[in-house]
Amino acid sequence: MSVHIGADPNAIAPTVLLPGDPLRAQFVAENYFTDVEIYNEVRGMLGFTGTWNGTRVSVQGSGMGMPSLAIYVNELIRSYGVQRIIRIGSCGSMQPEVGIRDLIVAMTASTDSAMNRQRFHGMDYAPAASWRLFQSAVEVARERGTSIHAGGILSSDTFYQDDPDGWKRWAEYGVLAVEMETNQLYTLAAKHGVDALTLLTVSDSLVTGEELSSEDRQTSFHEMMELALEVVRRQEAGAV
Ligand code: HPA
């Protein structure tokens, strides 16, 4: 038991998939896992452990935004000994060549949040993806013929921005897309010496104003899941 996760000590697998939406976690458990057990219902932030192709794996909702994600990531690592966390999320594209439905593997995450400014007393920190997980994701994508964009993203504290053009400064500097969690996932993983990676499907485009239909969301989500689960399987098998 930890403050926000009501699980037994060994109920969570060493690798956790981390969608923002707890109902996504349930969807993953129901559609991809066998031998599923629910280990958390505290605050409705559902967590499940099951098996995929012989590999034990967990899936846990993180909520939206970095303060919420940081609570779950801290507890997963510190109270349950989790070694690998793969965020499976959605994002808004900031580049014309990054279309809706595309897949992004986040190498790093800039931010407009003050969380790391507080942590580093006003200095900047450059959080990075786990090389092990990143190179495995690139390798699996190549083998499967899945096209990906790899690069930097923005983790923002605000979904509804006052300045409608504010994102363009980030875009000018090559940032691929915006979401709201990865900067703290990578920072906390580094602090605790565990591996983290973010995979994102592009659900909307700030460039064109397009949005994914719910049907399209399912298809591109499936591609991301297959990639994430194969990365998990290889890590667990030690076949990096
Ligand atoms: N902004 C922030 N987070 C997001 C977006 C967005 O446009 N799309 C999906 N997650």
Coordinates of C-alpha atoms and ligand atoms in Angstrom, one line a residue:
M1 CA 0.0 0.0 0.0
S2 CA 1.1 3.5 -0.8
V3 CA -0.9 6.7 -0.3
H4 CA -2.5 6.6 -3.7
I5 CA -2.0 3.0 -4.8
G6 CA -3.7 0.4 -2.8
A7 CA -1.8 -2.7 -4.0
D8 CA -0.1 -5.6 -2.3
P9 CA 3.8 -5.4 -2.4
N10 CA 4.2 -7.8 -5.3
A11 CA 1.0 -7.0 -7.2
I12 CA 2.8 -4.6 -9.7
A13 CA 5.1 -5.9 -12.5
P14 CA 8.6 -4.5 -13.0
T15 CA 7.4 -2.8 -16.2
V16 CA 4.3 -0.5 -16.1
L17 CA 2.5 1.0 -19.1
L18 CA 1.2 4.4 -18.1
P19 CA -1.7 6.0 -20.0
G20 CA -3.2 9.3 -18.6
D21 CA -6.7 7.9 -18.7
P22 CA -7.6 5.2 -16.2
L23 CA -10.2 3.8 -18.5
R24 CA -7.5 3.4 -21.1
A25 CA -5.7 1.3 -18.5
Q26 CA -8.8 -0.8 -18.2
F27 CA -9.1 -1.0 -22.0
V28 CA -5.5 -2.2 -22.3
A29 CA -5.9 -4.8 -19.6
E30 CA -9.1 -6.1 -21.1
N31 CA -8.0 -6.2 -24.7
Y32 CA -4.3 -7.1 -24.5
F33 CA -3.6 -9.0 -21.3
T34 CA -4.5 -12.4 -20.0
D35 CA -4.8 -13.5 -16.3
V36 CA -5.7 -9.9 -15.4
E37 CA -5.9 -8.7 -11.8
I38 CA -7.0 -5.2 -10.8
Y39 CA -4.6 -3.9 -8.1
N40 CA -5.8 -0.3 -7.7
E41 CA -9.1 1.5 -7.6
V42 CA -8.1 4.4 -5.2
R43 CA -9.5 7.7 -6.6
G44 CA -10.6 5.7 -9.7
M45 CA -7.1 5.7 -11.0
L46 CA -7.2 2.1 -12.1
G47 CA -4.2 -0.2 -12.2
F48 CA -4.0 -3.8 -13.6
T49 CA -1.4 -6.5 -13.9
G50 CA -1.6 -9.3 -16.5
T51 CA 0.3 -11.2 -19.0
W52 CA 1.1 -10.4 -22.7
N53 CA 2.8 -13.1 -24.8
G54 CA 4.2 -14.7 -21.6
T55 CA 5.5 -11.4 -20.1
R56 CA 4.1 -10.1 -16.9
V57 CA 3.2 -6.4 -17.2
S58 CA 1.1 -3.8 -15.5
V59 CA -0.9 -0.8 -16.7
Q60 CA -1.7 2.2 -14.5
G61 CA -3.6 5.4 -15.1
S62 CA -1.5 8.5 -14.3
G63 CA -4.1 11.3 -14.6
M64 CA -3.6 14.4 -16.7
G65 CA -0.6 16.7 -16.1
M66 CA 2.7 16.5 -14.3
P67 CA 1.6 16.9 -10.7
S68 CA -0.8 13.9 -11.0
L69 CA 1.7 11.8 -13.0
A70 CA 4.5 12.6 -10.5
I71 CA 2.4 11.1 -7.6
Y72 CA 1.9 7.8 -9.4
V73 CA 5.5 7.6 -10.8
N74 CA 7.0 8.3 -7.3
E75 CA 4.9 5.6 -5.7
L76 CA 5.4 3.0 -8.4
I77 CA 9.1 3.4 -8.1
R78 CA 9.6 4.0 -4.4
S79 CA 6.9 1.7 -3.0
Y80 CA 6.6 -1.0 -5.6
G81 CA 10.2 -1.2 -7.1
V82 CA 9.0 -0.6 -10.7
Q83 CA 12.0 -0.6 -13.0
R84 CA 10.6 0.5 -16.4
I85 CA 7.7 2.9 -17.2
I86 CA 6.4 3.4 -20.7
R87 CA 3.9 6.3 -21.1
I88 CA 1.4 5.6 -23.8
G89 CA -0.4 8.9 -24.6
S90 CA -1.7 11.3 -27.1
C91 CA -0.4 14.7 -28.2
G92 CA -1.0 17.7 -30.5
S93 CA 1.3 18.1 -33.4
M94 CA 3.3 21.3 -33.9
Q95 CA 5.0 20.5 -37.2
P96 CA 3.5 20.2 -40.7
E97 CA 5.2 16.9 -41.3
V98 CA 3.8 15.3 -38.1
G99 CA 0.3 14.3 -39.1
I100 CA -2.6 13.1 -37.0
R101 CA -2.4 9.3 -36.4
D102 CA 1.4 9.5 -36.5
L103 CA 3.5 7.9 -33.8
I104 CA 6.1 9.9 -31.8
V105 CA 8.9 8.5 -29.6
A106 CA 10.0 11.3 -27.3
M107 CA 13.8 11.8 -26.9
T108 CA 13.4 14.7 -24.5
A109 CA 10.7 17.0 -23.2
S110 CA 10.9 20.7 -22.7
T111 CA 8.4 22.3 -20.4
D112 CA 6.7 25.6 -19.3
S113 CA 6.1 24.0 -15.9
A114 CA 7.8 25.3 -12.7
M115 CA 8.3 21.9 -11.2
N116 CA 11.9 21.5 -12.3
R117 CA 12.7 25.2 -11.7
Q118 CA 11.8 24.6 -8.1
R119 CA 13.7 21.3 -8.0
F120 CA 16.9 22.8 -9.5
H121 CA 16.7 26.2 -7.8
G122 CA 16.0 28.2 -11.0
M123 CA 18.5 26.2 -13.2
D124 CA 17.5 24.1 -16.2
Y125 CA 17.5 20.4 -16.4
A126 CA 17.4 18.4 -19.7
P127 CA 15.4 15.2 -19.1
A128 CA 16.0 12.4 -21.6
A129 CA 14.4 9.1 -22.5
S130 CA 16.1 5.9 -21.4
W131 CA 18.5 4.9 -24.1
R132 CA 17.7 1.2 -23.6
L133 CA 14.0 1.7 -24.1
F134 CA 14.4 4.3 -26.9
Q135 CA 16.7 2.2 -29.0
S136 CA 14.5 -0.8 -28.5
A137 CA 11.4 1.1 -29.7
V138 CA 13.3 2.3 -32.8
E139 CA 14.5 -1.2 -33.5
V140 CA 11.0 -2.7 -33.1
A141 CA 9.4 0.0 -35.2
R142 CA 11.9 -0.6 -38.0
E143 CA 11.3 -4.4 -37.9
R144 CA 7.6 -4.0 -38.0
G145 CA 7.6 -1.3 -40.7
T146 CA 6.0 1.1 -38.4
S147 CA 7.0 4.7 -39.2
I148 CA 7.8 6.9 -36.2
H149 CA 9.0 10.5 -35.5
A150 CA 11.7 10.7 -32.9
G151 CA 12.5 14.0 -31.3
G152 CA 11.7 16.5 -28.6
I153 CA 8.2 17.3 -27.3
L154 CA 6.8 19.9 -25.0
S155 CA 5.2 19.0 -21.7
S156 CA 2.8 21.9 -20.9
D157 CA 0.9 22.8 -17.7
T158 CA -1.9 24.2 -19.8
F159 CA -4.2 22.6 -22.3
Y160 CA -6.2 25.8 -22.8
Q161 CA -3.6 28.6 -23.5
D162 CA -4.3 32.3 -23.3
D163 CA -2.0 33.0 -26.2
P164 CA -3.2 31.0 -29.2
D165 CA 0.2 31.4 -31.0
G166 CA 2.3 30.6 -27.9
W167 CA 3.2 27.1 -29.3
K168 CA 4.8 28.6 -32.4
R169 CA 8.0 29.5 -30.5
W170 CA 8.5 25.8 -29.5
A171 CA 7.7 24.8 -33.1
E172 CA 10.4 27.1 -34.4
Y173 CA 12.9 25.2 -32.4
G174 CA 11.9 21.8 -33.8
V175 CA 9.6 20.6 -31.0
L176 CA 7.4 18.0 -32.5
A177 CA 4.3 18.0 -30.4
V178 CA 2.7 19.0 -27.1
E179 CA 1.4 16.8 -24.2
M180 CA 1.4 17.3 -20.5
E181 CA 3.4 14.7 -18.7
T182 CA 6.8 13.5 -20.1
N183 CA 9.1 16.1 -18.6
Q184 CA 8.4 14.9 -15.1
L185 CA 8.3 11.2 -16.1
Y186 CA 11.9 11.5 -17.5
T187 CA 13.1 13.6 -14.6
L188 CA 11.8 11.2 -11.9
A189 CA 13.1 8.2 -13.7
A190 CA 16.6 9.7 -13.9
K191 CA 16.4 10.6 -10.2
H192 CA 15.6 7.0 -9.2
G193 CA 17.8 5.3 -11.8
V194 CA 15.0 3.6 -13.7
D195 CA 14.1 3.5 -17.4
A196 CA 11.3 5.6 -18.9
L197 CA 10.0 6.2 -22.4
T198 CA 7.1 8.1 -23.9
L199 CA 5.2 6.9 -27.0
L200 CA 2.5 9.2 -28.3
T201 CA -0.1 9.0 -31.0
V202 CA -0.9 12.4 -32.6
S203 CA -4.6 13.0 -31.8
D204 CA -4.8 16.6 -33.0
S205 CA -2.8 19.1 -35.0
L206 CA -2.1 22.7 -33.9
V207 CA -0.9 23.3 -37.4
T208 CA -4.0 22.3 -39.3
G209 CA -6.7 22.2 -36.6
E210 CA -7.5 18.5 -37.5
E211 CA -8.6 16.1 -34.8
L212 CA -8.7 12.3 -34.8
S213 CA -12.1 10.7 -34.9
S214 CA -12.7 8.2 -32.1
E215 CA -12.5 5.3 -34.7
D216 CA -9.1 6.5 -35.9
R217 CA -8.0 6.8 -32.3
Q218 CA -8.5 3.1 -31.8
T219 CA -6.5 2.1 -34.8
S220 CA -3.5 4.3 -34.1
F221 CA -3.7 3.4 -30.4
H222 CA -3.4 -0.3 -31.5
E223 CA -0.2 0.4 -33.4
M224 CA 1.3 2.2 -30.4
M225 CA 0.3 -0.7 -28.0
E226 CA 1.9 -3.4 -30.2
L227 CA 5.1 -1.4 -30.3
A228 CA 5.0 -0.7 -26.5
L229 CA 4.3 -4.4 -25.6
E230 CA 7.0 -5.8 -27.9
V231 CA 9.5 -3.4 -26.3
V232 CA 8.4 -4.6 -22.8
R233 CA 8.7 -8.2 -23.9
R234 CA 12.3 -7.8 -25.2
Q235 CA 13.3 -5.9 -22.1
E236 CA 11.9 -8.6 -19.8
A237 CA 13.6 -11.3 -21.9
G238 CA 16.9 -9.4 -21.7
A239 CA 17.0 -9.5 -25.5
V240 CA 17.8 -5.8 -26.0
Ligands
HPA1 N1 -2.2 19.9 -25.8 C1 -1.8 19.3 -24.7 N2 -2.0 18.0 -24.5 C2 -2.5 17.3 -25.5 C3 -2.9 17.9 -26.7 C4 -2.7 19.2 -26.9 O1 -3.1 19.8 -27.9 N3 -3.4 16.9 -27.5 C5 -3.3 15.7 -26.8 N4 -2.7 16.0 -25.6

